[in-house]
PDB file of C-alpha atoms and ligand atoms in Angstrom:
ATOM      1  CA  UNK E 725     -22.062  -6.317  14.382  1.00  0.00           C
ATOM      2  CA  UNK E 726     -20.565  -8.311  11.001  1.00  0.00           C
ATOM      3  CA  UNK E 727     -20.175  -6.754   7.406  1.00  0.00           C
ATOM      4  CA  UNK E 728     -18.928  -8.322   4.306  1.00  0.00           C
ATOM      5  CA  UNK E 729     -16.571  -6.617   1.699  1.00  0.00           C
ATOM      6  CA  UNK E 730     -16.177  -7.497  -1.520  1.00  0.00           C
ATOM      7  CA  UNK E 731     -13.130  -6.201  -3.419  1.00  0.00           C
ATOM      8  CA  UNK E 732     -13.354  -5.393  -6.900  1.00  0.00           C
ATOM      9  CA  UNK E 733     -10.352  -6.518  -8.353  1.00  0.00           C
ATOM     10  CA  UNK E 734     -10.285 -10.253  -7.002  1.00  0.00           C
ATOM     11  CA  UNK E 735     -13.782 -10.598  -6.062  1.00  0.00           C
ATOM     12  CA  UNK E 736     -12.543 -11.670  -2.334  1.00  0.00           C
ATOM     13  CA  UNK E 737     -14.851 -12.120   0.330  1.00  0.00           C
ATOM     14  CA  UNK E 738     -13.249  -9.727   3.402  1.00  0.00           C
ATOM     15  CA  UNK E 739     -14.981  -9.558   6.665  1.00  0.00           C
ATOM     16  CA  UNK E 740     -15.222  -7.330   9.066  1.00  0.00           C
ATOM     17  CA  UNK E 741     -16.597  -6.616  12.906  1.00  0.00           C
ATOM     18  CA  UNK E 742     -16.906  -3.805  15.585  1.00  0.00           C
ATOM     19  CA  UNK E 743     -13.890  -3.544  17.335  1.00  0.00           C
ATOM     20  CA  UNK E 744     -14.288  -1.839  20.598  1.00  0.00           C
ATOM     21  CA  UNK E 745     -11.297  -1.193  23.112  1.00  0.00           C
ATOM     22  CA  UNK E 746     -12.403  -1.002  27.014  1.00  0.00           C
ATOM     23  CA  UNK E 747     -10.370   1.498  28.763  1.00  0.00           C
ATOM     24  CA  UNK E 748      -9.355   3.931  26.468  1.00  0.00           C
ATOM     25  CA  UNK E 749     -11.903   6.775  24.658  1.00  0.00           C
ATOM     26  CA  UNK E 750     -14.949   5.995  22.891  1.00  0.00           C
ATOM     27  CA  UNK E 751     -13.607   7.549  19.714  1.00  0.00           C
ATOM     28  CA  UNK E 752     -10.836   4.405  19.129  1.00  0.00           C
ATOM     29  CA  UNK E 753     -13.651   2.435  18.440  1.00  0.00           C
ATOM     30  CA  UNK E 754     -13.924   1.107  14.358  1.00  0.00           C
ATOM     31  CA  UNK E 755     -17.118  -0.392  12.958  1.00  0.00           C
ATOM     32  CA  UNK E 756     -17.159  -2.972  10.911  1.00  0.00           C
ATOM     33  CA  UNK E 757     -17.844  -1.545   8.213  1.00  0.00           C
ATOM     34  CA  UNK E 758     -14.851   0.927   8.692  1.00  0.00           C
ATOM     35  CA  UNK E 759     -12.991  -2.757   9.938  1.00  0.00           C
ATOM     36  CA  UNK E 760     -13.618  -4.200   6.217  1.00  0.00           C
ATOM     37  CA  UNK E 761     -12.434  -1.326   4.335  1.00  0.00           C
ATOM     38  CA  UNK E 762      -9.195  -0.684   6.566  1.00  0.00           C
ATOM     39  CA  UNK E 763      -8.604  -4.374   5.874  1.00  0.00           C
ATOM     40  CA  UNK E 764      -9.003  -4.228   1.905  1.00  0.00           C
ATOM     41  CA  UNK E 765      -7.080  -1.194   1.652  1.00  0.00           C
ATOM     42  CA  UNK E 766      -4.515  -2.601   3.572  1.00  0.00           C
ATOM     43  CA  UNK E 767      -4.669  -5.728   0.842  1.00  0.00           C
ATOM     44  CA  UNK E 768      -4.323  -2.949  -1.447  1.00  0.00           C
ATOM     45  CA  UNK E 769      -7.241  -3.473  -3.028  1.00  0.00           C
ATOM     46  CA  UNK E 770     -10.724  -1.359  -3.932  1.00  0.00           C
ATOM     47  CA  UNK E 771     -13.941  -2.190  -1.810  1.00  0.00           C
ATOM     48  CA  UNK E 772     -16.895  -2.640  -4.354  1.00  0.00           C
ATOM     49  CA  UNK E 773     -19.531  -3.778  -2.576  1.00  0.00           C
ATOM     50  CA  UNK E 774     -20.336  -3.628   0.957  1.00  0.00           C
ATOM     51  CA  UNK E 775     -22.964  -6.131   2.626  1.00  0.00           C
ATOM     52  CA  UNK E 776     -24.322  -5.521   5.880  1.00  0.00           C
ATOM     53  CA  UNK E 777     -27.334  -7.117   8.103  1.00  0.00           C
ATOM     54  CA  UNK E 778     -30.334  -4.306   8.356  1.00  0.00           C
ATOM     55  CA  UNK E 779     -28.242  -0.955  10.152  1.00  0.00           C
ATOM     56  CA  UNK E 780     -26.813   0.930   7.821  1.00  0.00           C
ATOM     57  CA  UNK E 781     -23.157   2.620   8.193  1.00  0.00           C
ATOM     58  CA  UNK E 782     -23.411   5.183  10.793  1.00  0.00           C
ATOM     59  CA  UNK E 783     -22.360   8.884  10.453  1.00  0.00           C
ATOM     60  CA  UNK E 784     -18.185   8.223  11.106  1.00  0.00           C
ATOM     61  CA  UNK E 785     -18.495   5.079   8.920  1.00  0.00           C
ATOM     62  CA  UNK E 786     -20.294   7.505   6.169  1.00  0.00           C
ATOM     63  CA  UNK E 787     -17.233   9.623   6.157  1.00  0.00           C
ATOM     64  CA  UNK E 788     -14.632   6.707   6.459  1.00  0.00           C
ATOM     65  CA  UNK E 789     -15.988   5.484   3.286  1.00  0.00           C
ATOM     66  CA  UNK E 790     -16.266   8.915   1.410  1.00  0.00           C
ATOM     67  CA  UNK E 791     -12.405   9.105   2.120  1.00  0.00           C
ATOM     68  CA  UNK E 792     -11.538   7.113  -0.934  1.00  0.00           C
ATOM     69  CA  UNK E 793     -11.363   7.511  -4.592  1.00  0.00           C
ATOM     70  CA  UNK E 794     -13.799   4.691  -5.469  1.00  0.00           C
ATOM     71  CA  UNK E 795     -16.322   5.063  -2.876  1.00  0.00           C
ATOM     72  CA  UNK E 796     -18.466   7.061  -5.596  1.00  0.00           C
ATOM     73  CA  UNK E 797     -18.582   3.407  -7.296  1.00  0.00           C
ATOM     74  CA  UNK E 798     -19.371   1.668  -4.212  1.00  0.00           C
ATOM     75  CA  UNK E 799     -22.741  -0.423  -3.542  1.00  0.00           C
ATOM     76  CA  UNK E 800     -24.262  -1.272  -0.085  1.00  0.00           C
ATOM     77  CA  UNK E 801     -26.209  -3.740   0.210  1.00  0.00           C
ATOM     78  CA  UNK E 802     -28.504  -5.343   3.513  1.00  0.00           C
ATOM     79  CA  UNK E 803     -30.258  -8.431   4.197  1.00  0.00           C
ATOM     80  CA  UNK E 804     -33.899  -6.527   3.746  1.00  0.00           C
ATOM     81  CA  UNK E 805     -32.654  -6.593  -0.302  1.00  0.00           C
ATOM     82  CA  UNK E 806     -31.879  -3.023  -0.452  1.00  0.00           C
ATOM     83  CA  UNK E 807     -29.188  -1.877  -2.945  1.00  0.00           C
ATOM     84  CA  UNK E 808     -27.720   1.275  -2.259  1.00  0.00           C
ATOM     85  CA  UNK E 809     -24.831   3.907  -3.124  1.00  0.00           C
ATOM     86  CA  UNK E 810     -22.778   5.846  -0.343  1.00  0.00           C
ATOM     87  CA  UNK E 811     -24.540   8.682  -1.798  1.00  0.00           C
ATOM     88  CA  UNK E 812     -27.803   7.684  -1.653  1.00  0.00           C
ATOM     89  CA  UNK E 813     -27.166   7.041   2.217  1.00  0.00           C
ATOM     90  CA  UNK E 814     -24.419  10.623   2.350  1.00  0.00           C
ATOM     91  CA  UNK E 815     -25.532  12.660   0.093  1.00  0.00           C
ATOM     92  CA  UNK E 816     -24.083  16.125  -0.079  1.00  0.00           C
ATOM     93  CA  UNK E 817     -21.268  14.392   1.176  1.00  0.00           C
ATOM     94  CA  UNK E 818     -17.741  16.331   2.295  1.00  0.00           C
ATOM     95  CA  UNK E 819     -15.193  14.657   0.097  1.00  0.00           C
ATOM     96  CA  UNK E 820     -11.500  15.128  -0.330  1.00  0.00           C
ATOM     97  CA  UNK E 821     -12.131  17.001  -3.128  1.00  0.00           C
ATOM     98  CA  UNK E 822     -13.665  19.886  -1.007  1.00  0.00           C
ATOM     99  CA  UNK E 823      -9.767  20.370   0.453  1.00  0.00           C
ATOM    100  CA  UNK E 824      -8.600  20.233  -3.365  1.00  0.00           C
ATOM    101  CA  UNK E 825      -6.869  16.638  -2.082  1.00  0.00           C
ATOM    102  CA  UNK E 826      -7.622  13.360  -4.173  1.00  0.00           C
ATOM    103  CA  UNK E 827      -9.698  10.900  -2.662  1.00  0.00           C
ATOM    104  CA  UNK E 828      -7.976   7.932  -1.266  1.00  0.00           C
ATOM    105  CA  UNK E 829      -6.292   5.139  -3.025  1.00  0.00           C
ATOM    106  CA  UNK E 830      -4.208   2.355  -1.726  1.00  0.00           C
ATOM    107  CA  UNK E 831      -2.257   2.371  -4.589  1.00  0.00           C
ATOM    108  CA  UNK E 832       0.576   3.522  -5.651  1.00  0.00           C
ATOM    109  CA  UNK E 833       3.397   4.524  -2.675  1.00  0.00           C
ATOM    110  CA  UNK E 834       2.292   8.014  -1.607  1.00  0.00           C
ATOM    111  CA  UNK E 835       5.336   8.197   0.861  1.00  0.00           C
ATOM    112  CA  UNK E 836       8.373   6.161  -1.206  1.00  0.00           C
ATOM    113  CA  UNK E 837      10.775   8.445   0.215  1.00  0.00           C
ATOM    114  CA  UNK E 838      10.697   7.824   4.234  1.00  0.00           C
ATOM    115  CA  UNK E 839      13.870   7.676   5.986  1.00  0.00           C
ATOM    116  CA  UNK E 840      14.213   6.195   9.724  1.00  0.00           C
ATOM    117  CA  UNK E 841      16.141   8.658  11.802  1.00  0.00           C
ATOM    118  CA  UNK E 842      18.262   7.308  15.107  1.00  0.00           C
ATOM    119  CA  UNK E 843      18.494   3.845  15.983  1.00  0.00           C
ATOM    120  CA  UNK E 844      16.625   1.611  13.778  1.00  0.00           C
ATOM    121  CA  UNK E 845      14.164  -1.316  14.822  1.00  0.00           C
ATOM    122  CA  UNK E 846      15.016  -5.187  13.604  1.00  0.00           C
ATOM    123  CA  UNK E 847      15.397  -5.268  10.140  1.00  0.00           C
ATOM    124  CA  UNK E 848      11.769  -7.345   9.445  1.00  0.00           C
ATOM    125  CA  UNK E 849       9.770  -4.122  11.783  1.00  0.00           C
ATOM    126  CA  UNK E 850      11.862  -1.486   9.614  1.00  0.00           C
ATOM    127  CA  UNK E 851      10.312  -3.099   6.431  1.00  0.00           C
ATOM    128  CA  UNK E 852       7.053  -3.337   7.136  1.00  0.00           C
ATOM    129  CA  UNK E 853       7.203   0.038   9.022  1.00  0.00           C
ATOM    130  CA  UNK E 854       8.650   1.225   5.450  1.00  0.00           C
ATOM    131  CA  UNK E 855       6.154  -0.508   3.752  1.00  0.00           C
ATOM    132  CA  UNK E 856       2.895   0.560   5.518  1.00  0.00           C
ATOM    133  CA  UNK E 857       4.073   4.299   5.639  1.00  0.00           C
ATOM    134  CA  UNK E 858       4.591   4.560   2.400  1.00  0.00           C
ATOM    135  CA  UNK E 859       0.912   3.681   1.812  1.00  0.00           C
ATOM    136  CA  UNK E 860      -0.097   5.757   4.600  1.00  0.00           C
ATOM    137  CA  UNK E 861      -2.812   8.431   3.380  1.00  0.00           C
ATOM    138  CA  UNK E 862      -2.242  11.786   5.090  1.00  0.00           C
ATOM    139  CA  UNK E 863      -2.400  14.259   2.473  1.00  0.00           C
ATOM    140  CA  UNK E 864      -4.088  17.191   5.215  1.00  0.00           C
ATOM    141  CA  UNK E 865      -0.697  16.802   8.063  1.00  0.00           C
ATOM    142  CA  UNK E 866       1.318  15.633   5.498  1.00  0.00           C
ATOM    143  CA  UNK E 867       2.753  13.500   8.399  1.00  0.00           C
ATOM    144  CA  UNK E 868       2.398  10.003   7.901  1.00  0.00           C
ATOM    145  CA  UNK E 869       2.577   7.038  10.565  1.00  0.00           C
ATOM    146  CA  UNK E 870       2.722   3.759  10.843  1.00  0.00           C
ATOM    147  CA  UNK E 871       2.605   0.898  13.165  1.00  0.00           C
ATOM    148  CA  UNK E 872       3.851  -2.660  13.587  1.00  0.00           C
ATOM    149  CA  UNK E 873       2.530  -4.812  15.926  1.00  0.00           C
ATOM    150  CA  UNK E 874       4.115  -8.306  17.073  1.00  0.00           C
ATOM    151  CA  UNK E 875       1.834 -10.427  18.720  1.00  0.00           C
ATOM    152  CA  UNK E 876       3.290 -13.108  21.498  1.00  0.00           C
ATOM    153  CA  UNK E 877       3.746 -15.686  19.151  1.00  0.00           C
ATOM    154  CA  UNK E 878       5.699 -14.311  16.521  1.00  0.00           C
ATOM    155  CA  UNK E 879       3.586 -12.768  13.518  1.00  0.00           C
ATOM    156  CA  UNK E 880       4.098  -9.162  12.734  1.00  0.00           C
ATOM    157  CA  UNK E 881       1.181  -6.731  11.371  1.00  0.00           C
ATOM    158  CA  UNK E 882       1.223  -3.025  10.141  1.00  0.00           C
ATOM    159  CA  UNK E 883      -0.621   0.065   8.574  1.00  0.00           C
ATOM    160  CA  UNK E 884      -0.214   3.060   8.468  1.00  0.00           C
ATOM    161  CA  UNK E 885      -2.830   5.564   9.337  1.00  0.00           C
ATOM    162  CA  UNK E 886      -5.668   7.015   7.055  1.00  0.00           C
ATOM    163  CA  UNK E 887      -6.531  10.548   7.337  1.00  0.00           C
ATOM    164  CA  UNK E 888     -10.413  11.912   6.448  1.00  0.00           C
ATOM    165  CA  UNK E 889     -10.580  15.338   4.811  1.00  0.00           C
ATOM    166  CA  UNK E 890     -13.314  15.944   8.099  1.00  0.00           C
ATOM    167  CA  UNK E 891      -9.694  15.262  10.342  1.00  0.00           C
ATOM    168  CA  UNK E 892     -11.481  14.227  13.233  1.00  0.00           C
ATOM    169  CA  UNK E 893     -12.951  10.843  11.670  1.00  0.00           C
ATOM    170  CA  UNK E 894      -9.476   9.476  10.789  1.00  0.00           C
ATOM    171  CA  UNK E 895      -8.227   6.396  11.597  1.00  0.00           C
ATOM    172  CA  UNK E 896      -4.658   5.979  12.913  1.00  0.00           C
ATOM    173  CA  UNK E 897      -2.279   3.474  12.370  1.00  0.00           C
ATOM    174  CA  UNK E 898      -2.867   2.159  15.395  1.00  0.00           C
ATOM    175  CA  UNK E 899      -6.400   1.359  15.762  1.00  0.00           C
ATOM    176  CA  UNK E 900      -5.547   0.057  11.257  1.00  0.00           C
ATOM    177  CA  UNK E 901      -3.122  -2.278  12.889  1.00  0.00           C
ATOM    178  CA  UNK E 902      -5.269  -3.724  15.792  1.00  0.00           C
ATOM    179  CA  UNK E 903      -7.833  -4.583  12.639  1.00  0.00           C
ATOM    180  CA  UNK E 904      -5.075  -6.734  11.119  1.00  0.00           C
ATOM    181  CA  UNK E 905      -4.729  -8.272  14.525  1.00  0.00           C
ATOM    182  CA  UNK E 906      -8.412  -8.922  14.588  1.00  0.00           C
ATOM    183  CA  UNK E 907      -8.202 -10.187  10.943  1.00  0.00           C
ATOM    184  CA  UNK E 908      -5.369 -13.034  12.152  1.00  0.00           C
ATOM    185  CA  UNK E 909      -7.948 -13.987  15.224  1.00  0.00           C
ATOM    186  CA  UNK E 910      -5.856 -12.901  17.606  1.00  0.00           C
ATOM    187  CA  UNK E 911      -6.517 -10.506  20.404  1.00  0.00           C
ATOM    188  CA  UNK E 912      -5.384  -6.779  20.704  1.00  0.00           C
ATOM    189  CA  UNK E 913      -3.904  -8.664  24.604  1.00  0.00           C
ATOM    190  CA  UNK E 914      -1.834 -10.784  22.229  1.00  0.00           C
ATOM    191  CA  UNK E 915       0.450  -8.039  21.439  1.00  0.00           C
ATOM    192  CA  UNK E 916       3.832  -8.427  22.784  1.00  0.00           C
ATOM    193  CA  UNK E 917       5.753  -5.346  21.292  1.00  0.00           C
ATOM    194  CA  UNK E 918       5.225  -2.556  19.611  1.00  0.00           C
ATOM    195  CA  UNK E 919       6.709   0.171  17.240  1.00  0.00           C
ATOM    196  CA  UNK E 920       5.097   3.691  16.042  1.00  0.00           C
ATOM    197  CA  UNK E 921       6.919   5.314  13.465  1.00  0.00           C
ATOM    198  CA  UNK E 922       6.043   9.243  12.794  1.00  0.00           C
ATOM    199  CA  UNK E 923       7.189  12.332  11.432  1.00  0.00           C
ATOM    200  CA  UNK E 924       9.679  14.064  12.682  1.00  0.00           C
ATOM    201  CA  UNK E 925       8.047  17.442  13.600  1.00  0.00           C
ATOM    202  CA  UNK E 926       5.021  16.743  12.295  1.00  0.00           C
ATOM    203  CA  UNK E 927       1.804  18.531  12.332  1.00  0.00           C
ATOM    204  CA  UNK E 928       0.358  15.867  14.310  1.00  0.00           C
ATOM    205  CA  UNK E 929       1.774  13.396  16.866  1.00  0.00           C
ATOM    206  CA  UNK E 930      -0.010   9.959  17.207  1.00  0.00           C
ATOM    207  CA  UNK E 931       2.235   8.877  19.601  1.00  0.00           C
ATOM    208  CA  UNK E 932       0.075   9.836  22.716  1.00  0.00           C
ATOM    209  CA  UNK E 933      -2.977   7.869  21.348  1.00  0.00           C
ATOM    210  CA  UNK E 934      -0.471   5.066  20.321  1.00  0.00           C
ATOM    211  CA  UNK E 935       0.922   4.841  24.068  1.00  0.00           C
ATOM    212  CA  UNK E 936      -2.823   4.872  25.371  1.00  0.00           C
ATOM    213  CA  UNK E 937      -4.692   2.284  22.843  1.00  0.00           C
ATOM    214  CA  UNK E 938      -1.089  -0.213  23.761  1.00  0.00           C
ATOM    215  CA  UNK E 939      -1.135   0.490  27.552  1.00  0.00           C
ATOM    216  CA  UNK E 940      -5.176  -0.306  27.999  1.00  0.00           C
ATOM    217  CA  UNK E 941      -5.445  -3.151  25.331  1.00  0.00           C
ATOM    218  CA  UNK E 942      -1.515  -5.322  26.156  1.00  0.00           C
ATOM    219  CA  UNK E 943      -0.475  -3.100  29.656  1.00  0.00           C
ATOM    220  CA  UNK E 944       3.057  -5.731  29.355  1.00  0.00           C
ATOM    221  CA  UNK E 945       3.622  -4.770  25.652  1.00  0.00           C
ATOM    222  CA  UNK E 946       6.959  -3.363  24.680  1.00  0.00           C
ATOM    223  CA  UNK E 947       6.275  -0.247  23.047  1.00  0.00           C
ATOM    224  CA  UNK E 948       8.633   1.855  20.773  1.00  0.00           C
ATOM    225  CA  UNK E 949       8.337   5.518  19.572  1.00  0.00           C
ATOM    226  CA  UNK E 950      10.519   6.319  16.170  1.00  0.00           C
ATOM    227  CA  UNK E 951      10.974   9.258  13.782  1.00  0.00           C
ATOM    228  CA  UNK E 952      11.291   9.345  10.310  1.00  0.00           C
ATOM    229  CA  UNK E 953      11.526  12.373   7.622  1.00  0.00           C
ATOM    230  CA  UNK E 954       8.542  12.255   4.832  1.00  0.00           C
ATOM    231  CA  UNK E 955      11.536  12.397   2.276  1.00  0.00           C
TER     232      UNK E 955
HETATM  233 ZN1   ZN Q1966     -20.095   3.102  11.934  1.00  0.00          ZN
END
């Protein structure tokens, strides 16, 4: 299964496909239409229009979408020529608003104020660690995580995770990060390391999930658990 993003400030093409993870729970799976708008978030960017083939977004990829701000502005479109809003396909849809939270925008730094505690990772992982938390959306734990992934041959990709008011629905920061793997064409079994950074005491704890999506996708992969304060 394909879709197509387009985002509405560059008018960039960003695609997206299932991603499904043998070996670990049915529930770490992301659509692709929950793929393309991870991936222009993460470019920290609005998704305007989304184009898929003839299914429409399923149930979890309904509520994926109603997480952000701008979904109310968003069109789908299909190959049978329909053009549609999310609420024409959701409607009476459970939006952040219902929790008195705004809806989700990748912009500006929710979380500027993270500190690492204990020993810190190399330098270039702290930064991006930094960088992805701070842009992390978890306004119902007020915990956020992120995670960097290195893959065997060098590159290095992060998120942080994105919360949906319906809690069950949201995406963490490591299934956002195996979609930047994905978007370089590599393979979650291209992993070499990883690092998971969370909040210290937090209301939730991704690490389990973290530990089981790494373990069943790159069993040899280095993997690193870290606290930080929300500041
Ligand atoms: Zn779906």
């Amino acid at each position: 299964v394909a879709a197509v993003g387009i985002e509405g400030e560059t008018g960039d093409l960003v695609l997206g496909a299932n991603l499904e993870f043998p070996g670990t729970d049915l529930g770490t799976t992301v659509h692709a239409e929950g793929f393309v708008s991870l991936r222009v978030r993460r470019r920290g960017r609005t998704l305007e229009t989304l184009a898929v083939r003839e299914a429409h977004p399923c149930a979890h990829c309904r509520q994926t979408l109603a997480e952000a701000e701008a979904s109310d502005r968003l069109e789908i479109i299909d190959l049978l020529g329909h053009e549609l809003t999310l609420a024409g396909l959701y409607p009476w849809s459970f939006r952040p608003a219902a929790l008195g939270v705004p809806g989700d925008r990748p912009e500006p730094a929710t979380w500027p104020g993270l500190a690492i505690a204990g020993e810190p990772p190399p330098a270039d992982v702290a930064t991006l660690l930094l960088a992805a938390g701070a842009q992390a959306h978890a306004p119902y734990s007020r915990a956020p995580s992120a995670v960097v992934l290195r893959l065997v041959d060098g590159p290095l990709v992060a998120a942080g995770c994105v919360e949906s008011v319906a809690f069950n629905p949201t995406i963490t920061a490591t299934q956002a990060a195996l979609v930047e793997v994905a978007a370089l064409r590599a393979k979650p079994s291209d992993v070499a390391e990883g690092w998971l950074a969370r909040t210290a005491g937090g209301a939730v704890d991704p690490a389990p999930g973290f530990r089981a999506l790494l373990a069943a996708v790159a069993p040899s992969a280095g993997v690193h658990v870290l606290d930080w304060r929300a500041g």
